[in-house]
Coordinates of C-alpha atoms in Angstrom, one line a residue:
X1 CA -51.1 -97.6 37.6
X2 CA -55.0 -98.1 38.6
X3 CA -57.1 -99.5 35.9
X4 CA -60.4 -98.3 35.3
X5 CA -63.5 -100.4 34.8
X6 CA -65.5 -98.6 31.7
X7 CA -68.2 -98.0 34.0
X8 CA -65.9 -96.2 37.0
X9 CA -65.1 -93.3 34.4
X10 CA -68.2 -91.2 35.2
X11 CA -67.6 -91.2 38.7
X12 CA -64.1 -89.5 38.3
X13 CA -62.5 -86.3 39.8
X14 CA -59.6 -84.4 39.7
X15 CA -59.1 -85.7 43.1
X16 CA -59.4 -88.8 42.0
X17 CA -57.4 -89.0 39.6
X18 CA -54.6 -87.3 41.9
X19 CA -55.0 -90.4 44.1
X20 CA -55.0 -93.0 41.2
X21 CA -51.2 -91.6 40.4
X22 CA -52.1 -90.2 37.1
X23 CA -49.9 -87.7 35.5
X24 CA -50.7 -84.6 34.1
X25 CA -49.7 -83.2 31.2
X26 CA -50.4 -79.7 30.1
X27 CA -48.1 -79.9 26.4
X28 CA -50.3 -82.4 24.2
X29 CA -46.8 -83.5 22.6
X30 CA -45.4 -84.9 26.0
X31 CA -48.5 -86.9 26.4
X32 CA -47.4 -90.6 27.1
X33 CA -49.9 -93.7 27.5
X34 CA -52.6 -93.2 30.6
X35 CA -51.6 -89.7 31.0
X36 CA -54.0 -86.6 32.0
X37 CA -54.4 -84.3 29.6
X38 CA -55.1 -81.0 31.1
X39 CA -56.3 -78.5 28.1
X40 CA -55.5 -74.6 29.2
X41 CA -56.0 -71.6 27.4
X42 CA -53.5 -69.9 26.7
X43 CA -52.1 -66.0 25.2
X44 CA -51.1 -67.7 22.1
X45 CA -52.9 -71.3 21.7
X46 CA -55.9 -72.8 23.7
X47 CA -55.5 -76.6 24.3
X48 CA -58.7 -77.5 23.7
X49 CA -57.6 -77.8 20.0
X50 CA -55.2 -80.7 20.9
X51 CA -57.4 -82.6 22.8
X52 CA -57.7 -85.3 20.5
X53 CA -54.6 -85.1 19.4
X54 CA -53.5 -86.2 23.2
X55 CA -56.1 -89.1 22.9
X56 CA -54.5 -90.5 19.8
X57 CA -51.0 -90.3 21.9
X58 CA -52.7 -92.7 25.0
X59 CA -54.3 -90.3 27.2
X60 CA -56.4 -91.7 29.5
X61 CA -58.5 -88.3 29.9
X62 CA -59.1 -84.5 29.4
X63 CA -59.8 -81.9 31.6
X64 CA -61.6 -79.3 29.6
X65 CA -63.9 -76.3 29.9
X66 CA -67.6 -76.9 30.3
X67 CA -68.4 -75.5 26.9
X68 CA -66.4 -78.4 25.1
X69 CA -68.1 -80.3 22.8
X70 CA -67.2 -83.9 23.7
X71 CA -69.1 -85.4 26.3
X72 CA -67.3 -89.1 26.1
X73 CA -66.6 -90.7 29.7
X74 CA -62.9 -89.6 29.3
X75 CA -63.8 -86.0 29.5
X76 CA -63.6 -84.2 32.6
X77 CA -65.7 -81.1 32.5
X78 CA -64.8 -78.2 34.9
X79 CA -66.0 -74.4 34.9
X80 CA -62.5 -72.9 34.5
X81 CA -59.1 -75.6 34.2
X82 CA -56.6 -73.4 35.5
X83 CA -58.9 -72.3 38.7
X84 CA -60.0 -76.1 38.9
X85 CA -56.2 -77.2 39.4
X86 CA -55.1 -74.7 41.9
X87 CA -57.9 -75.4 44.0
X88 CA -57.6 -79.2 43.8
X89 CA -54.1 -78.9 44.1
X90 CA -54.2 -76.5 46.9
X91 CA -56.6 -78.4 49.3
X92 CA -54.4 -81.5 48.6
X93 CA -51.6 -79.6 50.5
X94 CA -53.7 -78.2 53.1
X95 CA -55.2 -80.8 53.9
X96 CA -52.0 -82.9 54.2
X97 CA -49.0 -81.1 55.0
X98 CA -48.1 -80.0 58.5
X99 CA -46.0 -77.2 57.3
X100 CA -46.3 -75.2 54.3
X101 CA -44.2 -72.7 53.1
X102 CA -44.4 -70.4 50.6
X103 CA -41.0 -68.5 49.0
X104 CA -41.4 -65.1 46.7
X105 CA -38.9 -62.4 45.7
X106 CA -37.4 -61.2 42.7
X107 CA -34.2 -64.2 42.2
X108 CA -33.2 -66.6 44.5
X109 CA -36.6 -68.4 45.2
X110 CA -35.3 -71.8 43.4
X111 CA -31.7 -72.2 45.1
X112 CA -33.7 -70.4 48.9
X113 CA -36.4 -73.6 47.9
X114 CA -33.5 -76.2 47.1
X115 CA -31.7 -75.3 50.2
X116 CA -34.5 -75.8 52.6
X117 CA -35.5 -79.0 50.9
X118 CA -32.1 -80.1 51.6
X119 CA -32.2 -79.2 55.3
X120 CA -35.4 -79.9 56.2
X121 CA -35.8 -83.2 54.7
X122 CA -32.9 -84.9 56.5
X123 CA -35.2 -84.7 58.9
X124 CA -39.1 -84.3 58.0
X125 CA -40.4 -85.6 54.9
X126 CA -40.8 -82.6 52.6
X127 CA -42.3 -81.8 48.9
X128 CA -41.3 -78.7 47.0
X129 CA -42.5 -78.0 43.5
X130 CA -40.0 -78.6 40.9
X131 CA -37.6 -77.1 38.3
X132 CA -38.8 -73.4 38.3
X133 CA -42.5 -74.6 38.3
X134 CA -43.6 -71.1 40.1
X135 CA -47.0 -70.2 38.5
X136 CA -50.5 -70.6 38.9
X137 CA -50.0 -73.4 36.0
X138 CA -46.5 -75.3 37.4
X139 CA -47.4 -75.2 40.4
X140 CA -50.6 -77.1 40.8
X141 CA -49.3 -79.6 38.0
X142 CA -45.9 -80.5 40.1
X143 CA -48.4 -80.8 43.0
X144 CA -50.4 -83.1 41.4
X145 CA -48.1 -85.1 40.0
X146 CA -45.0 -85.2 42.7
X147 CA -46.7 -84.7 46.4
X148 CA -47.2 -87.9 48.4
X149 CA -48.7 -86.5 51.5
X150 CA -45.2 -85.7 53.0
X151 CA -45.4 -83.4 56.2
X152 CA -43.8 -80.0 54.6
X153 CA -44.8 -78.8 51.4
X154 CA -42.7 -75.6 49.6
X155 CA -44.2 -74.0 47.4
X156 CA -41.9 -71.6 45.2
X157 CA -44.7 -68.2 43.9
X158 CA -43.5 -66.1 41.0
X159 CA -45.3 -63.4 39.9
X160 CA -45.0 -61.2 36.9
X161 CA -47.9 -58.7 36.8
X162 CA -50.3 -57.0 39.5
X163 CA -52.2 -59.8 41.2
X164 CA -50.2 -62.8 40.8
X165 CA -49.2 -63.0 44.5
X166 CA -53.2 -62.4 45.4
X167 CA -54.4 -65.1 43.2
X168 CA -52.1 -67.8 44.2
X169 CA -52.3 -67.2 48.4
X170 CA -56.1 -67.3 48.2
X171 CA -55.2 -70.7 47.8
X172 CA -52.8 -71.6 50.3
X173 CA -53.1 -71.5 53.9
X174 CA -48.8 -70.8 54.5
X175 CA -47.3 -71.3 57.9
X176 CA -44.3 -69.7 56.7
X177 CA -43.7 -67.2 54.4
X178 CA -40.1 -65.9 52.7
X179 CA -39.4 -63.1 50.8
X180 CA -35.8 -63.4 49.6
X181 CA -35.3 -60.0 48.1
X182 CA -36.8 -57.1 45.8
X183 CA -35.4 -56.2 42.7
X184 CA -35.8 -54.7 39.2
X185 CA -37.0 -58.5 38.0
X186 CA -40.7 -57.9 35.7
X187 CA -40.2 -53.9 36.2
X188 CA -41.9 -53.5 32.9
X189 CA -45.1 -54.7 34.6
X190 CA -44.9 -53.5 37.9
X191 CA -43.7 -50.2 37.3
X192 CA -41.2 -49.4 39.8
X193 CA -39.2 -51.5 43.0
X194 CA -41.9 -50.0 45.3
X195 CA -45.0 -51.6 43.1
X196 CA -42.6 -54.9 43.1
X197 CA -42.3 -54.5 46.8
X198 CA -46.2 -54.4 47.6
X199 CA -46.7 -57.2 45.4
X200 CA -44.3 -59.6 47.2
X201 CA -45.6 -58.9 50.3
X202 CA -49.1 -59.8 49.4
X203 CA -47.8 -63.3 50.3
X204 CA -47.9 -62.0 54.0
X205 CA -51.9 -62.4 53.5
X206 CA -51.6 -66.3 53.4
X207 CA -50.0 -66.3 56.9
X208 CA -52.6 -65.8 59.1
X209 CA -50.2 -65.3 61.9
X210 CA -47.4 -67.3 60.8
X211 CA -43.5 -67.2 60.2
X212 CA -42.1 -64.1 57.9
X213 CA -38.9 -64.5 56.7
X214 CA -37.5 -61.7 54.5
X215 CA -34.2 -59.9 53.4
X216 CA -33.1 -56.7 55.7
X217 CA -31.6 -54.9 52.9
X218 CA -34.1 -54.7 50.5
X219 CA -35.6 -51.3 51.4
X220 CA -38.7 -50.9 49.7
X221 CA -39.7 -53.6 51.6
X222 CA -39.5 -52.3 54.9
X223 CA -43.5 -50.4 55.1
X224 CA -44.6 -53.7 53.9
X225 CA -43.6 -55.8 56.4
X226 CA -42.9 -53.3 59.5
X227 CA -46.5 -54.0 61.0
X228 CA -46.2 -58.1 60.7
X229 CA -45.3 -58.8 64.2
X230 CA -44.1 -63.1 63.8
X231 CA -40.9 -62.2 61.4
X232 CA -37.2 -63.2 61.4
X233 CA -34.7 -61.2 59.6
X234 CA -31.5 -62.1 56.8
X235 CA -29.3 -60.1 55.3
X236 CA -25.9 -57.8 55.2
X237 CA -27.3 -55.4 58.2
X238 CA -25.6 -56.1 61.3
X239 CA -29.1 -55.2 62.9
X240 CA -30.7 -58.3 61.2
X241 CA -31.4 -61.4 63.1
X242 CA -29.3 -63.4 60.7
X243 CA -26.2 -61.8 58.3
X244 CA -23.4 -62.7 56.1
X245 CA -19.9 -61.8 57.4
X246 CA -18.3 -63.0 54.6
X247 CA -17.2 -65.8 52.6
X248 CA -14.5 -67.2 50.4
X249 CA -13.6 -69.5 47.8
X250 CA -11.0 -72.3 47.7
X251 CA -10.7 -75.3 45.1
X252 CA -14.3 -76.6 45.3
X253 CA -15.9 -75.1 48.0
X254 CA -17.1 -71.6 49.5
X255 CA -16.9 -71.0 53.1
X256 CA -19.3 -68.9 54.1
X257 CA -19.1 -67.1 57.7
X258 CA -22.7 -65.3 59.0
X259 CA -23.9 -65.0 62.5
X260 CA -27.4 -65.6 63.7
X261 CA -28.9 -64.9 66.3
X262 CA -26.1 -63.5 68.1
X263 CA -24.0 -66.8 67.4
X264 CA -20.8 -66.9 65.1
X265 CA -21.4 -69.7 62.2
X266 CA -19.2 -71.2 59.4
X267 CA -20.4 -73.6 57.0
X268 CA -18.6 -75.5 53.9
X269 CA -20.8 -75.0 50.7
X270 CA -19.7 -77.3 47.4
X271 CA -18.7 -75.4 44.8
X272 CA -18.6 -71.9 44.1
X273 CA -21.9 -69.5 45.1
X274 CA -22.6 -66.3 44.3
X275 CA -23.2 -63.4 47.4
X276 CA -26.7 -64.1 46.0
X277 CA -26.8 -67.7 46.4
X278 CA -24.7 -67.3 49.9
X279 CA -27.9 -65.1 51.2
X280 CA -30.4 -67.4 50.1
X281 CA -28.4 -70.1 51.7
X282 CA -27.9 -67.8 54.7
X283 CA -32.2 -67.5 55.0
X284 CA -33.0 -71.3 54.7
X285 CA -29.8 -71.6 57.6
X286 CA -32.1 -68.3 60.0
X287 CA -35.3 -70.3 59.3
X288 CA -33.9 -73.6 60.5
X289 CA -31.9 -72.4 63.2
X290 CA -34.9 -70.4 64.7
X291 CA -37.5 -73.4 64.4
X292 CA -34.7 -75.8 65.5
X293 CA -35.1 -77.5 62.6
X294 CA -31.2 -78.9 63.1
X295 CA -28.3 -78.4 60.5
X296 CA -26.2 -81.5 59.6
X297 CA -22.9 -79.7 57.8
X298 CA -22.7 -82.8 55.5
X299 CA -26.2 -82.4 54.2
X300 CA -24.6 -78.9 53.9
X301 CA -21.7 -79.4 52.2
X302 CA -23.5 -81.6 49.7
X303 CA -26.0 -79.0 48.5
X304 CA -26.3 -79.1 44.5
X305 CA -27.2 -75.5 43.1
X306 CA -29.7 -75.4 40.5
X307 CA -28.1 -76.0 37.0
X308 CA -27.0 -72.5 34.7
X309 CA -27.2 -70.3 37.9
X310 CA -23.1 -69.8 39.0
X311 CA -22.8 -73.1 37.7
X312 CA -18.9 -73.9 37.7
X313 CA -17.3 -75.5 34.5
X314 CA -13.8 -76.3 35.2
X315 CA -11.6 -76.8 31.9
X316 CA -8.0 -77.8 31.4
X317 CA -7.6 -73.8 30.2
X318 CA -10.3 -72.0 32.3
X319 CA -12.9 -71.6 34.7
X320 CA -16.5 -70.8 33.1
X321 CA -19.8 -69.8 35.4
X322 CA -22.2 -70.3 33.5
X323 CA -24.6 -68.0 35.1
X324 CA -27.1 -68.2 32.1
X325 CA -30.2 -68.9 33.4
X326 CA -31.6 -65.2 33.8
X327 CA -30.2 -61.9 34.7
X328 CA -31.6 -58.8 36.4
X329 CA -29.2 -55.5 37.1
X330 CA -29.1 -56.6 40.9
X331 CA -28.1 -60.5 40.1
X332 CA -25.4 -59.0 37.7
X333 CA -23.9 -56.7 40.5
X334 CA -24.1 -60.3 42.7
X335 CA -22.1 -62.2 40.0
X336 CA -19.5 -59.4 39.8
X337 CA -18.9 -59.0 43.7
X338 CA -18.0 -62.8 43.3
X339 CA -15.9 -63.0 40.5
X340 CA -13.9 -60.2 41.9
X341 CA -13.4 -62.8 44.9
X342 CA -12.0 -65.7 42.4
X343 CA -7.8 -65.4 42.1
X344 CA -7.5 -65.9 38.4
X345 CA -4.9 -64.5 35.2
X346 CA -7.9 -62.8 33.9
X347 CA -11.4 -62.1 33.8
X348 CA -13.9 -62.0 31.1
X349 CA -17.4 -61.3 31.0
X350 CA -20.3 -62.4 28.3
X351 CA -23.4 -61.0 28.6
X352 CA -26.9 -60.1 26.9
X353 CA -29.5 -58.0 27.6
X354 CA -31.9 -58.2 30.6
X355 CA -35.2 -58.7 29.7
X356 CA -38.8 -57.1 31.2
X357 CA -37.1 -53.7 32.6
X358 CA -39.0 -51.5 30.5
X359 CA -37.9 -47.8 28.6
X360 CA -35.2 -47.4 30.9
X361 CA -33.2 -51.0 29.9
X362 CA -30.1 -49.2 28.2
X363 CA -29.6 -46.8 30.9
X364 CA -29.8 -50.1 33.5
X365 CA -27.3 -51.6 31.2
X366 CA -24.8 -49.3 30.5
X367 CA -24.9 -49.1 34.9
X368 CA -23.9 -53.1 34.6
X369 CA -21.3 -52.2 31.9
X370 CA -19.8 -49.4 33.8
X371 CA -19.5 -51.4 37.2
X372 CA -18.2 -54.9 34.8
X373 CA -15.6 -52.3 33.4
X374 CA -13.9 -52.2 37.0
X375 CA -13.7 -56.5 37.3
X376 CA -13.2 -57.8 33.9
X377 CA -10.6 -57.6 31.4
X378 CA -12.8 -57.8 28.7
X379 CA -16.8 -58.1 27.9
X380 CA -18.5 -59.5 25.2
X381 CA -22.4 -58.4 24.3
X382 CA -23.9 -60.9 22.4
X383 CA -26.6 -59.2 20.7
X384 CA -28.1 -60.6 17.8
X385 CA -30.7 -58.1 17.0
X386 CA -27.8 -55.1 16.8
X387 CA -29.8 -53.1 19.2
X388 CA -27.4 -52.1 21.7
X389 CA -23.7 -49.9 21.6
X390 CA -21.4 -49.7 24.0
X391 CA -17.8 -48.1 24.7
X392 CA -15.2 -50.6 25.1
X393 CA -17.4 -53.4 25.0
X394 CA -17.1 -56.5 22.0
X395 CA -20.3 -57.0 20.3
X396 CA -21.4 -60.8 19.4
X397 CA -23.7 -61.1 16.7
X398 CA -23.6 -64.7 16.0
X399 CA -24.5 -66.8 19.2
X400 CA -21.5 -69.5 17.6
X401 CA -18.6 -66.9 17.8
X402 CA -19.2 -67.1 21.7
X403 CA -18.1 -71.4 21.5
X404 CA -14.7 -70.3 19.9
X405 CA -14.2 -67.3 22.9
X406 CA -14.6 -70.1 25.5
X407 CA -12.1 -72.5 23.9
X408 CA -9.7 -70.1 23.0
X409 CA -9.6 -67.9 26.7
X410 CA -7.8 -68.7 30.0
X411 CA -8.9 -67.5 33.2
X412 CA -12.4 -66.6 34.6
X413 CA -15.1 -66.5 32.2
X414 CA -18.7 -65.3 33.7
X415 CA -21.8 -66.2 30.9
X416 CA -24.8 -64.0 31.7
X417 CA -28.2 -62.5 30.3
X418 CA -31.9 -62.9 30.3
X419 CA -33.2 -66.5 29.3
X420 CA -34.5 -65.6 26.6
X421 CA -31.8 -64.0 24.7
X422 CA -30.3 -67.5 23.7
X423 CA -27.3 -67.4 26.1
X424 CA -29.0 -70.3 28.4
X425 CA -30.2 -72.2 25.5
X426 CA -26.6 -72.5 23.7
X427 CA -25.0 -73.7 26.9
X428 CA -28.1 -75.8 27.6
X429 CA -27.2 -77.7 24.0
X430 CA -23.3 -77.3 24.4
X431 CA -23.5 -79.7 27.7

């Protein structure tokens, strides 16, 4: 860690402190000794109120809003934090990285991101931002305190709400560009697949030219991107540049079997992956193969998927997937295609509701119900608000009944439902 004269402090930046190797903090109740606390207002708190708080706890300094009070050395004034970061942040990669690569869609940006890192660094240097650090708040703090100047930078861009995707590429300068899929994810915001659709491909307006990578099948994609000239194709249509065949599961592994390019492939993934997963997979595999970037099938085969998404739990009794991360209608469908694949004595599903779909979420889930009702030989709904019914379905009202269903089951049992319905959280603190 640099140490700071007293009389150095005026002179320090952002940028600065970025080179120093400070880390930033934006929860004043993680703050460690020498950390940067980074004070952002929020819907529901504003962290200017803690700023002292992160002093007592070691901080080093604050960034903070021009109208704070304090005017102490350790205070770093700026005319909007969150702004002040992605900028910083943003020049730090442009300036730096060779390639830069920017991944959107409605699921499988995290495992598309892990799966490139994987390939490409075996042989380039490469960054990608962290965990599920996706925002205009993650992503300039995993920046800031992760990149070290390493030639490709991937930058994983959620959005939730009508320009999300605008105000994070007016930052970036991308060479490349994926859009994994488009789905019914943040519907309640967007309004329809369509709205979802054009706000994806708002990413296209970093690219200035460069490498589009998007999936085939999702249609209400298609006027978005049919004028984009530098694009490479992924999907389940033949017609696409790159597409899955199909795939299989055996003890530990998934063999998957696409062809790209006009060229057969077969590749060894460890464990078991979801379709989803598999096309994510099969879009880092079209980027690399068409940049030559080239594939080592041990750096393949040795893959980890992000934890609580078709996570495999193998028991003396049965097989769980945890698959608790998050859920939309499409990922469910995904998770069902797969478990039909896995041989097992029988089949069981628990689920919760999916989250941000708007008016229409029991008619989506009775659709997910009705399709579960043709795989599984029986499904659980944990549902601790009693807001949901359902024909031939077991409703869970106490989130601890679910522990004694995956002692006392054999076979396959699938977990799945929106984060924030509990399901990830209990088999976050079961291990």
């Amino acid at each position: 860690m640099y140490r700071l004269l007293k009389k150095e402090y005026e002179k320090m930046t952002l940028e600065q402190l970025f080179e120093r190797k400070y880390y930033f903090q934006i929860d004043s109740r993680k703050i460690k000794k020498n950390d940067v606390f980074v004070a952002l207002k929020g819907e529901n708190t504003d962290g200017h109120r803690y700023v002292e708080d992160a002093f007592k706890k070691g901080a080093s300094f604050a960034v903070v809003e021009a109208g704070y009070p304090d005017n102490s050395e350790k205070i770093i004034k700026v005319p909007n934090v969150q702004e002040k970061l992605l900028s910083v942040s943003s020049k730090i990669v442009n300036q730096n990285a060779k390639m830069k690569i920017g991944i959107t869609g409605s699921t499988g940006k995290t495992t598309t991101k892990v799966c490139l890192k994987n390939i490409i660094e075996s042989n380039i240097s490469t960054f990608a931002t962290e965990k599920n650090y996706n925002t205009e708040i993650g992503i300039p703090i995993s920046i800031l305190n992760n990149y070290s100047n390493e030639e490709v930078a991937i930058i994983e861009m959620g959005i939730q709400k009508k320009g999300d995707m605008e105000n994070l590429t007016k930052f970036f300068n991308l060479d490349v560009a994926f859009i994994t899929n488009i789905g019914t994810s943040h519907l309640e915001f967007l309004k329809s697949k369509e709205g979802i659709a054009e706000e994806k491909s708002k990413i296209i307006t970093a690219l200035n030219g460069g490498l589009l990578v998007y999936n085939s099948d999702s249609i209400e994609l298609q006027k978005f991107v049919k004028s984009y000239k530098n694009k490479i194709s992924f999907g389940q249509k033949v017609n696409s540049d790159a597409y899955l065949i199909d795939y299989e599961y055996f003890e530990d592994t998934t063999k998957v079997h696409f062809k790209t390019f006009g060229k057969d492939g077969l590749l060894t993934l460890k464990s078991y992956w979801s379709k989803g997963q598999i096309l994510d997979f099969l879009a880092a595999v079209t980027f690399s193969i068409f940049t030559k970037i080239p594939i080592d099938p041990f750096v393949i085969s040795e893959i980890k998927l992000p934890e609580s998404r078709f996570e495999l739990i193998k028991n003396e009794n049965n097989i769980i997937i945890n698959d608790s991360y998050n859920a939309s209608e499409e990922s469910f469908f995904s998770a069902f295609e797969s478990v039909e694949k896995i041989q097992a004595t029988s089949k069981i599903l628990i689920m919760s509701e999916i989250k941000e779909i708007g008016q229409d979420d029991k008619i989506v889930l009775n659709r997910v119900i009705e399709k579960a009702k043709e795989i599984f030989d029986e499904i659980y709904f944990y549902d601790k608000e009693d807001k949901y019914s359902f024909d031939d379905v077991i409703k869970i009202k106490e989130i601890k009944k679910i522990e004694k269903i995956l002692n006392s089951s054999k076979g396959v049992i699938l977990i799945k439902g929106s984060n924030s319905t509990g399901l990830y959280k209990f088999m976050q603190e079961r291990g």
